[in-house]
mmCIF file of C-alpha atoms in Angstrom:
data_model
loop_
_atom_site.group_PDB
_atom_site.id
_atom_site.type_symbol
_atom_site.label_atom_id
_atom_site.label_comp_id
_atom_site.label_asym_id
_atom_site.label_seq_id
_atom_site.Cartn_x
_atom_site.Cartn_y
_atom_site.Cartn_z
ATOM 1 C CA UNK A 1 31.728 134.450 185.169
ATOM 2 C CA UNK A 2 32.395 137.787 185.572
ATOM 3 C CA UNK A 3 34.900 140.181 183.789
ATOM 4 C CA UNK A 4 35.748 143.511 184.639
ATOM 5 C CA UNK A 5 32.306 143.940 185.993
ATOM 6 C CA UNK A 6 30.572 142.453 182.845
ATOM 7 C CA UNK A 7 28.801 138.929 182.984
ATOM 8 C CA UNK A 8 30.307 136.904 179.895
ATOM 9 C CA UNK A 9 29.419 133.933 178.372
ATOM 10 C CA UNK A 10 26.958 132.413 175.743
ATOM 11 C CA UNK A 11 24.306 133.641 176.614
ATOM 12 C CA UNK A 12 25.745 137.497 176.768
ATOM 13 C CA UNK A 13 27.226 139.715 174.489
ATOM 14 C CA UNK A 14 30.758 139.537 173.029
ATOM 15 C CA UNK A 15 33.307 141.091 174.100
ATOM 16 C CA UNK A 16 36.394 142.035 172.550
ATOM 17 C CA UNK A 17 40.199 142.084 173.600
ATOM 18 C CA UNK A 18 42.305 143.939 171.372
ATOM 19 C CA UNK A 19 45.699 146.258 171.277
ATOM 20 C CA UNK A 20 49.008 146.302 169.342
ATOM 21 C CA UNK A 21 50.876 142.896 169.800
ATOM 22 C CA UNK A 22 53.566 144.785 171.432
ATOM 23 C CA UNK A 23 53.511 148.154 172.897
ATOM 24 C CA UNK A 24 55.919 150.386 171.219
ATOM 25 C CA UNK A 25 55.353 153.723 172.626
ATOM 26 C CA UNK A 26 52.695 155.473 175.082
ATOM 27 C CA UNK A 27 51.760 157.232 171.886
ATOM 28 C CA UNK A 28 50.858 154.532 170.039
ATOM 29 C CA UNK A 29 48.944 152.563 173.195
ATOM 30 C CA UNK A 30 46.540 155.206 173.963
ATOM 31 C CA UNK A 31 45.651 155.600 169.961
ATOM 32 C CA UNK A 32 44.689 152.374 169.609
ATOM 33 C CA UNK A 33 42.959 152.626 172.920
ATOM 34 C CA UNK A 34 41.021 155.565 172.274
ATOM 35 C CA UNK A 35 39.746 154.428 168.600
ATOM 36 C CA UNK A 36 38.798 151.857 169.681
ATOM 37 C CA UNK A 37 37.160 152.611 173.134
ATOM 38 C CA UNK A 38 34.106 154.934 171.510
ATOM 39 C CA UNK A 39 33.371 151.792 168.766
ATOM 40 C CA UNK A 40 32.568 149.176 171.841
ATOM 41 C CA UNK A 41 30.975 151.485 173.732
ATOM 42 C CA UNK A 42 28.340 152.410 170.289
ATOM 43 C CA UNK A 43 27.823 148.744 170.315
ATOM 44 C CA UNK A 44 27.517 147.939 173.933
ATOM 45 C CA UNK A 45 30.004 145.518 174.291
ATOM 46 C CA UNK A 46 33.205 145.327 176.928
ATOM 47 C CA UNK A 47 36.617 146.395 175.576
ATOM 48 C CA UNK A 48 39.722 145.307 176.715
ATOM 49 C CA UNK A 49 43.049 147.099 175.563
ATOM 50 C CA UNK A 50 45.361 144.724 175.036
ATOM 51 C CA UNK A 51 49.542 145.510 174.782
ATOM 52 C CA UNK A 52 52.341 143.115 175.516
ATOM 53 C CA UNK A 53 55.504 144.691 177.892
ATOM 54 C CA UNK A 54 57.864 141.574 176.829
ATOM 55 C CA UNK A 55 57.519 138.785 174.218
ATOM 56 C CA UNK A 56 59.660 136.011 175.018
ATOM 57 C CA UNK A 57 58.884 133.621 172.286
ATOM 58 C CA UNK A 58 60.277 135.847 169.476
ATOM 59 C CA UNK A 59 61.481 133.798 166.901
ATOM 60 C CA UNK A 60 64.915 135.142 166.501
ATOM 61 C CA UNK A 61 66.442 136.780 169.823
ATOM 62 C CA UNK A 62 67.421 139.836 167.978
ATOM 63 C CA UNK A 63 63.545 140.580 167.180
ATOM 64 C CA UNK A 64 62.115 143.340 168.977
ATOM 65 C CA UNK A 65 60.644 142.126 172.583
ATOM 66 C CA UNK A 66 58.976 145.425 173.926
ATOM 67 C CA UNK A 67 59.358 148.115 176.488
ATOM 68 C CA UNK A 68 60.244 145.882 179.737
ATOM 69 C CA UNK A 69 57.991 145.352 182.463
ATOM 70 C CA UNK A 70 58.805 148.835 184.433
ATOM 71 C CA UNK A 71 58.406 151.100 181.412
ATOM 72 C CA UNK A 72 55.280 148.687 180.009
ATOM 73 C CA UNK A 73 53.445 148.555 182.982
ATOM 74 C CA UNK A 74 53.682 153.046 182.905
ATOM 75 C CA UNK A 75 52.324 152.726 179.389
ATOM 76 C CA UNK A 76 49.024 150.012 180.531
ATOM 77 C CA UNK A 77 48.421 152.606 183.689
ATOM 78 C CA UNK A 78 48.533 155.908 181.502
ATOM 79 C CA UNK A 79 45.795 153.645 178.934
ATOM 80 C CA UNK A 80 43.648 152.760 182.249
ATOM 81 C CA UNK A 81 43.986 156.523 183.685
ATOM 82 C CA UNK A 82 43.722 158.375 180.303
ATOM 83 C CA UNK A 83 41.120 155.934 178.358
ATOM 84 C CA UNK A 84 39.309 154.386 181.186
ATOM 85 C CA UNK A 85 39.569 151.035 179.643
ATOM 86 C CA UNK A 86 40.671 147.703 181.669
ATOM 87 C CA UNK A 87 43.719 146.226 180.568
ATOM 88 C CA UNK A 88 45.066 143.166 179.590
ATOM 89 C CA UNK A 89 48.977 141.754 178.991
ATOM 90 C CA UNK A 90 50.756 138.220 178.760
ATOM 91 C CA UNK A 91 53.331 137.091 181.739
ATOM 92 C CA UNK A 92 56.284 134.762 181.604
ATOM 93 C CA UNK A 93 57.788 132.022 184.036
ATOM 94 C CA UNK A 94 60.366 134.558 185.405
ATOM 95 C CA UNK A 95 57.588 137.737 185.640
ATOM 96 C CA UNK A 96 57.109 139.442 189.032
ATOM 97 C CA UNK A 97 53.804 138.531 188.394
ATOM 98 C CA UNK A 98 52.628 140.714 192.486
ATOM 99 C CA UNK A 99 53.242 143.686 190.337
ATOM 100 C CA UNK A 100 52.013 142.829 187.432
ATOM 101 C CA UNK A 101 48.406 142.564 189.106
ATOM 102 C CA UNK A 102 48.810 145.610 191.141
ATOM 103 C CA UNK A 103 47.774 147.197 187.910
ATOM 104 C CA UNK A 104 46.735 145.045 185.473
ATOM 105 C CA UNK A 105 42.871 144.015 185.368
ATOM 106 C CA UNK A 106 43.467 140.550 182.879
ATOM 107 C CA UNK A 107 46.357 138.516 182.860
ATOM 108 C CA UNK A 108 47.262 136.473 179.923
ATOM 109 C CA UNK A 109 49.721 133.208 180.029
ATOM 110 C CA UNK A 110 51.699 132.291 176.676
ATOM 111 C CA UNK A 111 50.070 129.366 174.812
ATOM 112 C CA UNK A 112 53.252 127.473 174.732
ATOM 113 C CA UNK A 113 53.607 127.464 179.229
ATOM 114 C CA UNK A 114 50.096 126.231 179.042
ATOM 115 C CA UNK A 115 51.414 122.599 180.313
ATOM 116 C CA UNK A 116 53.668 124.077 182.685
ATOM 117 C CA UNK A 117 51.541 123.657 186.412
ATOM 118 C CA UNK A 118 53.671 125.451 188.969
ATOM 119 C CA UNK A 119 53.662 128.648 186.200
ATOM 120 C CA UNK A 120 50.071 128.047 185.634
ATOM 121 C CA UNK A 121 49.023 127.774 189.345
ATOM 122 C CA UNK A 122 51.322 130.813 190.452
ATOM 123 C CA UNK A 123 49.440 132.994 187.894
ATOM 124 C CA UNK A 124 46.072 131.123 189.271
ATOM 125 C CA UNK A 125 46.893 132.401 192.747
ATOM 126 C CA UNK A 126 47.281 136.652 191.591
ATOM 127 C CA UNK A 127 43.685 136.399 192.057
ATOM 128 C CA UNK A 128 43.315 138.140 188.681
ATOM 129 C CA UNK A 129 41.203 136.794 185.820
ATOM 130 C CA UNK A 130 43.032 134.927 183.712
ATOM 131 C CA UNK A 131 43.318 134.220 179.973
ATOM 132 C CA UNK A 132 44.467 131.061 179.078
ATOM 133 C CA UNK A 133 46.049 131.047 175.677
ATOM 134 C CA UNK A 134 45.054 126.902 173.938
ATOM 135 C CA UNK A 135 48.859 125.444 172.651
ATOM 136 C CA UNK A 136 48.997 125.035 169.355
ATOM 137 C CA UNK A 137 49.925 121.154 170.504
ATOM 138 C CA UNK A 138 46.803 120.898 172.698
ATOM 139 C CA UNK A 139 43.380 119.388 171.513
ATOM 140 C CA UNK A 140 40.665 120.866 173.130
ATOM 141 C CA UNK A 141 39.549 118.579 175.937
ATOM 142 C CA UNK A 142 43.557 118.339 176.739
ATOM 143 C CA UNK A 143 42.557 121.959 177.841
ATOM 144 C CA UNK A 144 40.196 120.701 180.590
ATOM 145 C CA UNK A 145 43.151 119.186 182.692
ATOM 146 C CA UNK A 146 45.103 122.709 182.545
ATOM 147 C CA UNK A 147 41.859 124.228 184.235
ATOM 148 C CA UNK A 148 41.434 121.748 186.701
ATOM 149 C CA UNK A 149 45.400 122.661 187.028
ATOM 150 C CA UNK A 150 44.425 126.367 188.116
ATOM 151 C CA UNK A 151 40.902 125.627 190.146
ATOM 152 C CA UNK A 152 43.732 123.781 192.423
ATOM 153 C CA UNK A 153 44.498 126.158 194.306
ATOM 154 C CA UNK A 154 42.119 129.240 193.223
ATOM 155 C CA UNK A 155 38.718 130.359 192.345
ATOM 156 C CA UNK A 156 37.767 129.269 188.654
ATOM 157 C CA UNK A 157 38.363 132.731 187.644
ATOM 158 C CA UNK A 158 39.680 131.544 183.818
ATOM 159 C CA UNK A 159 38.733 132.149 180.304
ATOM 160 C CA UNK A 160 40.708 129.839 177.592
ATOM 161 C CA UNK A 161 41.720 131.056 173.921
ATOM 162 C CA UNK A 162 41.943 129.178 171.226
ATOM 163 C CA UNK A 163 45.048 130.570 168.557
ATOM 164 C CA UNK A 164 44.939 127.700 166.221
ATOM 165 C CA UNK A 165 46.681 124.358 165.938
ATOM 166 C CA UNK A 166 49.623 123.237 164.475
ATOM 167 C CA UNK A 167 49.144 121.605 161.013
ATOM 168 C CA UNK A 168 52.483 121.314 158.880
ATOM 169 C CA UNK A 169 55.278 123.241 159.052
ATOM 170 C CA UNK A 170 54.917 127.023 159.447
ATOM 171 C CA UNK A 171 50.966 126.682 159.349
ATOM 172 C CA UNK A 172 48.079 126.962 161.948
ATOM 173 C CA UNK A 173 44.645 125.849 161.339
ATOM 174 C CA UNK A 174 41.621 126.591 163.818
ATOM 175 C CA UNK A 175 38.796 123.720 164.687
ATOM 176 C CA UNK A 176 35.564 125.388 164.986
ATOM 177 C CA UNK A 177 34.243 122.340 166.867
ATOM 178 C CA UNK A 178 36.673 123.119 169.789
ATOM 179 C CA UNK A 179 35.159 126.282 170.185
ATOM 180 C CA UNK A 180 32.513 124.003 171.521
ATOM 181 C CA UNK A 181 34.464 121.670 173.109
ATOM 182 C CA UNK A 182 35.714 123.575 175.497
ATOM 183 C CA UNK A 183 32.541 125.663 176.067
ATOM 184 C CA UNK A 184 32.533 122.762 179.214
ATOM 185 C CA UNK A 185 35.917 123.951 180.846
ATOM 186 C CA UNK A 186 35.340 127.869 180.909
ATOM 187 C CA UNK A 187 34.347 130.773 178.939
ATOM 188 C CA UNK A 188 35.918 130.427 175.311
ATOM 189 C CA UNK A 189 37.701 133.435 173.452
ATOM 190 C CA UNK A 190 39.032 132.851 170.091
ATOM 191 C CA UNK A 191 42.126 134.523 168.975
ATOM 192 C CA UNK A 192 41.572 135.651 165.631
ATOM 193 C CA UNK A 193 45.009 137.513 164.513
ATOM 194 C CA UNK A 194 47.197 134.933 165.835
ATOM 195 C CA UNK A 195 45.180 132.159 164.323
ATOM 196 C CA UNK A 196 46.013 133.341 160.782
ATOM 197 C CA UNK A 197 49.583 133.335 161.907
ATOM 198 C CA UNK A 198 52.457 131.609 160.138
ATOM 199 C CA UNK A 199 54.564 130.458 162.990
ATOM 200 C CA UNK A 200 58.358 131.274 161.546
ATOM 201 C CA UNK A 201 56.968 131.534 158.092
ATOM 202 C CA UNK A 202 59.498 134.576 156.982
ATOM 203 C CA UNK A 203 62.435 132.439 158.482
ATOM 204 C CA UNK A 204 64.109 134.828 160.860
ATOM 205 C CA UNK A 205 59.867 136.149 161.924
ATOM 206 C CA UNK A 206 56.858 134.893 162.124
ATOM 207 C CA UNK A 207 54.293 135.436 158.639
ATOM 208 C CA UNK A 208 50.902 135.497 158.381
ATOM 209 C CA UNK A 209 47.899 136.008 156.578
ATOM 210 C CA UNK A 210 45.828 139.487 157.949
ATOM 211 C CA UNK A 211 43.234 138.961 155.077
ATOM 212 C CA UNK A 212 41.329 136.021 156.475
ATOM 213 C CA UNK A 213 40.860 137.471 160.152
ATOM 214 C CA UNK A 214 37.432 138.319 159.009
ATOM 215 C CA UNK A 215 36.877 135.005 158.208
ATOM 216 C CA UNK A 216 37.807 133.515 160.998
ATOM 217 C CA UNK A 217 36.354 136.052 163.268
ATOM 218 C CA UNK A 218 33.032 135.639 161.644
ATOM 219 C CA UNK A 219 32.849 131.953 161.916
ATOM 220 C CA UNK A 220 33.955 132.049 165.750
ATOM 221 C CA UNK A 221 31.410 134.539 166.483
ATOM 222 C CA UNK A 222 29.269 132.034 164.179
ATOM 223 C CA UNK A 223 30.116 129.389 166.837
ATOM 224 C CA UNK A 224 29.314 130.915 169.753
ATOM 225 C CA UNK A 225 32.022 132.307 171.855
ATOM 226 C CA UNK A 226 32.033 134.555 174.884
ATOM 227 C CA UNK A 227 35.124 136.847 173.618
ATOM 228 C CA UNK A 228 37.170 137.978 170.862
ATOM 229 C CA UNK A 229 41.333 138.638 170.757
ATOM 230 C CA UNK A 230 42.583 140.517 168.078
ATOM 231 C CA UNK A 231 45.988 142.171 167.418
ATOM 232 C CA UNK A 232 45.394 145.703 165.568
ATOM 233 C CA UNK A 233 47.745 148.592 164.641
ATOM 234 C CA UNK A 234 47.249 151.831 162.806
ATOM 235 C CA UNK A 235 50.396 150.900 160.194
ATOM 236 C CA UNK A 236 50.455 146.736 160.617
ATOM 237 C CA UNK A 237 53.210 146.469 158.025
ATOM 238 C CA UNK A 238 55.543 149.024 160.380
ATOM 239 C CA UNK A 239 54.746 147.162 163.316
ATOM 240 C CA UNK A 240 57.373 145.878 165.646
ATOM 241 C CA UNK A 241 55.801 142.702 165.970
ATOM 242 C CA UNK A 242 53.259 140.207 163.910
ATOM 243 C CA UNK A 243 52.486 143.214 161.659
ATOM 244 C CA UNK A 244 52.010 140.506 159.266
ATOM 245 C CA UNK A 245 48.841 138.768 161.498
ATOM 246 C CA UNK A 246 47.455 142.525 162.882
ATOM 247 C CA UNK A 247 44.408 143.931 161.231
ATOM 248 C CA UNK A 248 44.637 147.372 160.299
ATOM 249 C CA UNK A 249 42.854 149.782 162.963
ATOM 250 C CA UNK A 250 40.868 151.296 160.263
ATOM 251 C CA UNK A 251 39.029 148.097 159.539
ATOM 252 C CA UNK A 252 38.042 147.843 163.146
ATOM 253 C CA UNK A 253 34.546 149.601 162.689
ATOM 254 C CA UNK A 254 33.246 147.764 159.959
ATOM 255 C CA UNK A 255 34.431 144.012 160.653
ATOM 256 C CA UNK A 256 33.023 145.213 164.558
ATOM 257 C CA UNK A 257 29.488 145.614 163.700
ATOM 258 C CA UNK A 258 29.481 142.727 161.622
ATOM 259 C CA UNK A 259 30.716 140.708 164.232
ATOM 260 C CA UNK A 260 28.310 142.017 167.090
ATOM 261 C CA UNK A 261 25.377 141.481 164.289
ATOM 262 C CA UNK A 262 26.125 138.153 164.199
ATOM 263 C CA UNK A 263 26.505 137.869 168.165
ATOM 264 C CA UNK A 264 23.273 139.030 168.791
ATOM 265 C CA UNK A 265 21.867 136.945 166.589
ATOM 266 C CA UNK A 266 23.528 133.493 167.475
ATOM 267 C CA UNK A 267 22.890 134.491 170.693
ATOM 268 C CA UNK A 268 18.865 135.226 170.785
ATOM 269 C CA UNK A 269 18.223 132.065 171.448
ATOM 270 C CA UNK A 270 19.835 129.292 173.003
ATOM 271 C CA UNK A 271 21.880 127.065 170.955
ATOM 272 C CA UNK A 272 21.097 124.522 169.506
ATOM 273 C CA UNK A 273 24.195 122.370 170.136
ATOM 274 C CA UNK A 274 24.055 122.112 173.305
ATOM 275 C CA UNK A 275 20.240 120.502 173.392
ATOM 276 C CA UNK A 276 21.763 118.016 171.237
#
């Protein structure tokens, strides 16, 4: 498959997916942008800025949501324009999704309207490459039927991301071996930040745990996946939204080259797995 002009899969580099959970200002957008731009491009791998213009599954409804879709949708075209990176953002059952994709490169669909098929097939139809975000109710081969959903009516043009699986109350746990599993259904991205989340964990917000995204990252990379999401902001703990689950933009470099180090060597020769 391609993506934004890259070929992506096992047997190619990583690539990465990453921006503020929720944009917050133009300002703030093309920071994160341009950080993190120049580090992808030393280590040869596709970036994708990432921003949401309207998150509709905020715990509480006072919580901050974002900038709208008009304003948003200025802020992902002044990143494009000024940066020169491809962009990425989530969409919602009532999103006018035709201008959504007359300037956004990756469209992303909320893990919880993963089982809806008349959202899933309308966002199948923009034409755009699409990242599927796992529900945290799904097991991984559930996942194949929500493809099969999409190649319905368009060109298998889909990537799915795992964000971890509901285990308790207020807890998320992520199954390596589904990384795998779904390896058969389409390129697999694994959703670092949110999969340290703790869904509602601060009552009125959402908690989570920002020190073991390295850990999880590493072992994902560890199992082979095409692409990395992460959630990253220059002051997590000021952030809008799941400030708690963001890694801090200065740590991008370091935990970066790690993770590409062990791409390129999980990668330099088949795996093993799937001889087995």
């Amino acid at each position: 498959m391609k993506l934004c002009g890259r070929e992506i899969g096992t047997d190619q580099p990583l690539f990465l997916i990453a921006g503020p959970d929720t944009l917050e200002s133009e300002a703030l957008a093309l920071e994160v942008a341009a950080t993190i731009k120049p580090l992808a491009e030393q280590l040869g791998i596709l970036y994708i800025f990432k921003g949401s213009f309207d998150k509709a599954n905020r715990t509480s409804h006072t919580s901050y949501r974002g900038p709208g879709m008009e304003e948003g949708l200025r802020i992902m075209q002044k990143v494009k324009e000024e940066v020169g990176v491809p962009v990425l953002t989530d969409v919602h059952e009532d999103t006018d999704l035709q201008a959504v994709a007359e300037v956004i490169d990756v469209i992303q669909t909320p893990a919880f309207l993963c089982r809806q098929t008349n959202f899933m097939q309308r966002v199948a139809r923009t034409g755009r490459p699409i990242n599927v975000k796992k529900g945290q109710f799904m097991s991984p081969w559930e996942m194949g039927k929500v493809i099969d959903k999409m190649t319905a009516v368009a060109e298998h043009n889909f990537m799915l991301c795992e964000r971890g699986f509901s285990f308790g109350y207020n807890n998320l746990v992520s199954d390596m071996r589904g990384l795998a599993a779904m390896r058969a259904f389409a390129p697999v991205v694994f959703d670092c930040t949110h999969s340290v989340q703790l869904p509602g964990g601060q009552g009125g917000s959402s908690g989570g745990q920002r020190e073991y995204i390295p850990v999880l990252a590493r072992a994902a990379v560890g199992a082979g996946v095409s692409g990395l999401f992460m959630e990253t902001h220059p002051k997590p703990d000021e952030a809008l939204c799941d400030g708690p689950n963001s890694l801090p933009l200065s740590a991008m470099p370091q935990l970066l080259e790690t993770l590409v180090a062990v791409d390129r060597a999980v990668k330099a020769a088949p795996l093993l797995e799937q001889q087995l």
